Short mmCIF file of C-alpha atoms and ligand atoms in Angstrom, two decimals:
data_model
loop_
_atom_site.label_atom_id
_atom_site.label_comp_id
_atom_site.label_asym_id
_atom_site.label_seq_id
_atom_site.Cartn_x
_atom_site.Cartn_y
_atom_site.Cartn_z
CA UNK V 10 180.26 71.53 35.62
CA UNK V 11 177.48 70.97 38.12
CA UNK V 12 175.64 73.95 39.50
CA UNK V 13 178.12 75.62 41.84
CA UNK V 14 176.66 76.26 45.29
CA UNK V 15 178.48 78.32 47.91
CA UNK V 16 177.28 78.24 51.51
CA UNK V 17 177.49 81.65 53.19
CA UNK V 18 176.71 81.94 56.93
CA UNK V 19 174.85 85.19 57.68
CA UNK V 20 173.42 86.77 60.85
CA UNK V 21 173.59 84.43 63.86
CA UNK V 22 172.57 81.05 62.45
CA UNK V 23 171.24 81.60 58.91
CA UNK V 24 172.61 80.13 55.72
CA UNK V 25 172.38 82.06 52.48
CA UNK V 26 173.53 80.61 49.19
CA UNK V 27 175.35 81.72 46.07
CA UNK V 28 174.40 79.70 42.99
CA UNK V 29 176.59 79.98 39.92
CA UNK V 30 176.11 78.53 36.46
CA UNK V 31 179.48 78.58 34.70
CA UNK V 32 178.07 78.16 31.18
CA UNK V 33 176.11 81.41 31.26
CA UNK V 34 178.21 83.06 33.98
CA UNK V 35 175.03 83.72 35.95
CA UNK V 36 174.99 84.07 39.74
CA UNK V 37 171.93 84.02 42.00
CA UNK V 38 171.76 84.66 45.73
CA UNK V 39 169.13 82.79 47.76
CA UNK V 40 167.79 84.33 50.99
CA UNK V 41 170.25 87.14 51.70
CA UNK V 42 169.46 87.96 55.32
CA UNK V 43 172.34 90.39 55.11
CA UNK V 44 174.33 91.41 52.05
CA UNK V 45 177.97 91.98 52.94
CA UNK V 46 179.12 88.36 53.39
CA UNK V 47 177.45 87.46 50.09
CA UNK V 48 178.91 90.40 48.19
CA UNK V 49 182.33 89.46 49.56
CA UNK V 50 181.92 85.78 48.67
CA UNK V 51 180.81 86.67 45.13
CA UNK V 52 183.62 89.18 44.62
CA UNK V 53 186.21 86.68 45.84
CA UNK V 54 185.17 84.42 42.95
CA UNK V 55 184.88 87.18 40.38
CA UNK V 56 181.11 86.77 40.25
CA UNK V 57 178.44 89.46 40.00
CA UNK V 58 175.05 88.74 41.57
CA UNK V 59 172.49 88.80 38.75
CA UNK V 60 169.36 87.91 40.71
CA UNK V 61 167.99 87.57 44.23
CA UNK V 62 165.59 84.76 45.14
CA UNK V 63 163.64 84.65 48.39
CA UNK V 64 161.87 81.65 49.92
CA UNK V 65 159.71 83.76 52.28
CA UNK V 66 159.28 87.22 53.73
CA UNK V 67 161.04 86.94 57.11
CA UNK V 68 163.71 89.62 57.57
CA UNK V 69 166.49 87.07 58.20
CA UNK V 70 165.92 85.91 54.60
CA UNK V 71 165.26 89.21 52.77
CA UNK V 72 167.12 91.83 54.84
CA UNK V 73 169.97 92.16 52.33
CA UNK V 74 167.80 92.23 49.18
CA UNK V 75 168.19 95.90 48.36
CA UNK V 76 172.00 95.87 48.53
CA UNK V 77 172.07 93.94 45.25
CA UNK V 78 171.55 95.82 42.01
CA UNK V 79 169.52 92.87 40.77
CA UNK V 80 165.93 91.81 40.17
CA UNK V 81 164.16 90.11 43.07
CA UNK V 82 162.20 86.86 42.62
CA UNK V 83 159.92 86.11 45.57
CA UNK V 84 156.50 84.64 46.43
CA UNK V 85 153.67 86.71 44.96
CA UNK V 86 151.61 86.06 48.10
CA UNK V 87 154.25 87.76 50.24
CA UNK V 88 155.32 90.59 47.92
CA UNK V 89 153.62 93.27 50.03
CA UNK V 90 155.71 92.20 53.04
CA UNK V 91 158.97 91.93 51.13
CA UNK V 92 158.92 95.31 49.37
CA UNK V 93 160.35 95.39 45.85
CA UNK V 94 159.53 92.15 44.04
CA UNK V 95 160.34 92.20 40.32
CA UNK V 96 159.32 88.62 39.55
CA UNK V 97 156.45 87.37 41.72
CA UNK V 98 156.27 83.57 41.70
CA UNK V 99 153.82 80.84 42.69
CA UNK V 100 153.41 77.05 42.72
CA UNK V 101 154.33 75.47 39.41
CA UNK V 102 156.41 78.36 38.07
CA UNK V 103 159.87 77.74 36.66
CA UNK V 104 162.81 79.98 37.52
CA UNK V 105 166.17 79.76 35.77
CA UNK V 106 169.89 80.27 36.17
CA UNK V 107 171.21 80.22 32.63
CA UNK V 108 169.70 77.05 31.17
CA UNK V 109 169.20 75.38 34.56
CA UNK V 110 165.58 75.27 35.66
CA UNK V 111 164.12 75.15 39.14
CA UNK V 112 160.49 74.33 39.85
CA UNK V 113 158.74 76.55 42.38
CA UNK V 114 156.91 74.58 45.08
CA UNK V 115 154.52 76.40 47.40
CA UNK V 116 155.18 74.94 50.86
CA UNK V 117 153.00 76.84 53.38
CA UNK V 118 153.00 76.59 57.15
CA UNK V 119 156.02 78.55 58.37
CA UNK V 120 154.63 81.40 56.28
CA UNK V 121 151.63 81.16 53.97
CA UNK V 122 153.44 81.96 50.73
CA UNK V 123 156.69 80.13 51.48
CA UNK V 124 158.28 78.53 48.41
CA UNK V 125 161.02 75.99 47.76
CA UNK V 126 163.22 75.94 44.65
CA UNK V 127 163.71 72.44 43.23
CA UNK V 128 166.37 71.90 40.56
CA UNK V 129 165.22 68.42 39.54
CA UNK V 130 167.90 67.92 36.88
CA UNK V 131 170.64 69.02 39.28
CA UNK V 132 169.20 67.01 42.20
CA UNK V 133 169.12 69.92 44.64
CA UNK V 134 166.41 71.78 46.53
CA UNK V 135 166.37 74.99 48.56
CA UNK V 136 163.81 74.60 51.33
CA UNK V 137 164.20 77.82 53.34
CA UNK V 138 162.50 77.43 56.73
CA UNK V 139 160.27 74.45 55.91
CA UNK V 140 162.45 71.32 55.86
CA UNK V 141 165.54 71.60 58.08
CA UNK V 142 168.18 68.97 58.78
CA UNK V 143 166.34 66.73 61.28
CA UNK V 144 163.61 69.35 61.75
CA UNK V 145 160.98 71.65 60.28
CA UNK V 146 160.09 75.32 60.58
CA UNK V 147 157.77 76.68 63.22
CA UNK V 148 154.13 76.99 62.19
CA UNK V 149 153.77 80.77 62.34
CA UNK V 150 151.18 81.09 59.56
CA UNK V 151 149.85 77.64 58.95
CA UNK V 152 148.63 74.34 60.27
CA UNK V 153 150.13 70.93 60.98
CA UNK V 154 148.24 69.74 57.89
CA UNK V 155 150.10 72.30 55.77
CA UNK V 156 153.50 71.13 56.98
CA UNK V 157 152.53 67.46 56.81
CA UNK V 158 151.62 67.94 53.15
CA UNK V 159 154.97 69.64 52.53
CA UNK V 160 156.83 66.75 54.16
CA UNK V 161 154.92 64.26 52.03
CA UNK V 162 155.93 66.15 48.89
CA UNK V 163 159.57 66.35 49.94
CA UNK V 164 159.62 62.66 50.83
CA UNK V 165 158.62 61.80 47.27
CA UNK V 166 161.78 63.39 45.85
CA UNK V 167 164.71 61.09 45.07
CA UNK V 168 166.67 60.10 48.18
CA UNK V 169 169.88 61.54 46.71
CA UNK V 170 168.37 65.04 46.39
CA UNK V 171 170.60 67.46 48.28
CA UNK V 172 168.69 69.72 50.66
CA UNK V 173 169.87 73.28 51.32
CA UNK V 174 167.96 74.84 54.21
CA UNK V 175 167.96 78.23 55.88
CA UNK V 176 169.39 77.66 59.35
CA UNK V 177 171.99 75.75 61.36
CA UNK V 178 169.51 74.28 63.85
CA UNK V 179 170.60 70.66 63.53
CA UNK V 180 172.12 70.07 66.94
CA UNK V 181 168.92 71.10 68.73
CA UNK V 182 166.84 69.20 66.18
CA UNK V 183 168.97 66.08 66.71
CA UNK V 184 168.43 66.16 70.48
CA UNK V 185 164.71 66.41 69.92
CA UNK V 186 164.70 63.63 67.31
CA UNK V 187 166.48 61.32 69.76
CA UNK V 188 163.83 62.07 72.39
CA UNK V 189 161.04 61.18 69.93
CA UNK V 190 162.66 57.95 68.71
CA UNK V 191 165.14 56.85 71.39
CA UNK V 192 165.57 53.40 69.80
CA UNK V 193 166.28 54.65 66.27
CA UNK V 194 169.91 53.74 65.49
CA UNK V 195 170.08 56.04 62.46
CA UNK V 196 169.08 58.99 64.64
CA UNK V 197 171.55 58.01 67.38
CA UNK V 198 174.38 57.79 64.83
CA UNK V 199 173.47 61.12 63.35
CA UNK V 200 173.38 62.78 66.78
CA UNK V 201 177.01 61.73 67.25
CA UNK V 202 177.94 62.92 63.78
CA UNK V 203 176.26 66.30 64.25
CA UNK V 204 177.91 66.80 67.63
CA UNK V 205 181.33 66.05 66.10
CA UNK V 206 180.76 68.44 63.20
CA UNK V 207 179.65 71.25 65.49
CA UNK V 208 182.51 70.65 67.92
CA UNK V 209 184.82 71.12 64.92
CA UNK V 210 183.00 74.28 63.87
CA UNK V 211 181.69 72.62 60.72
CA UNK V 212 178.22 73.03 59.18
CA UNK V 213 175.72 70.15 59.26
CA UNK V 214 173.93 71.48 56.16
CA UNK V 215 173.30 70.44 53.40
CA UNK V 216 171.52 67.18 54.03
CA UNK V 217 169.68 64.81 51.69
CA UNK V 218 166.10 63.64 51.34
CA UNK V 219 167.20 60.08 52.11
CA UNK V 220 168.85 61.10 55.37
CA UNK V 221 165.79 63.11 56.36
CA UNK V 222 163.48 60.18 55.61
CA UNK V 223 165.59 58.12 58.00
CA UNK V 224 166.10 60.63 60.82
CA UNK V 225 163.71 63.62 60.65
CA UNK V 226 160.80 63.23 63.13
CA UNK V 227 158.63 65.64 61.14
CA UNK V 228 159.17 63.91 57.81
CA UNK V 229 158.68 60.60 59.65
CA UNK V 230 155.34 61.69 61.13
CA UNK V 231 152.55 59.44 59.91
CA UNK V 232 149.73 61.98 60.24
CA UNK V 233 149.20 65.71 60.41
CA UNK V 234 148.04 65.24 63.99
CA UNK V 235 151.28 63.52 64.96
CA UNK V 236 153.35 66.18 63.21
CA UNK V 237 151.41 68.84 65.09
CA UNK V 238 152.04 67.13 68.43
CA UNK V 239 155.75 66.87 67.65
CA UNK V 240 155.91 70.51 66.56
CA UNK V 241 154.35 71.67 69.85
CA UNK V 242 156.72 69.41 71.79
CA UNK V 243 159.73 70.84 69.92
CA UNK V 244 158.54 74.40 70.56
CA UNK V 245 158.74 73.58 74.28
CA UNK V 246 161.80 71.32 74.15
ZN1 ZN U 322 161.56 82.18 58.60
FE1 FE U 323 164.57 82.02 59.06
#
């Protein structure tokens, strides 16, 4: 069985994730902004949450942490802001669900200690509030150069890598992308697709690295300066 991944909408527009490895019977929750929908989703499958992983300290990603009787894995740099952190992590660390390994990538900019979890063998990555579908996170604690470097790293992953991000922001991101590249047919097609999904009440997440390389104006930026200009423009869009 592949790694089982359950998408759980929480708060107003966040996505949290249940990850389940059937061989070991292990379940991890990623970024529980609130706990109840995740506890319900786990219970409905007969799963018990064994660990909590956080990508960064913002309350919409850690607010439900303490409702789980489970150890918390989170960025060492942000532990003081998160509260209880049982397993502080940093760039280059490996975290596991049963025998499945994820590499920890430090991806600063939205917050300084922000991490992504990359399961290379499973072809999936959890990017929190750094890489979004057709967008990127706001630069609250970092520079355009930080986020540009993150995008370069993400762009080097295989195109088929499935990207699980922290928010349903795609419709707004798509509008902005179309304004940046009005002649890009891939972006225009994706705008229509995203509009149809949202009109049907469907999520637009996950995405893939290949789709983001084709349609994400932040991943498509050719310099930190250009990414910075686009980020400011999106903030005011
Ligand atoms: Zn955030
Ligand atoms: Fe967030």
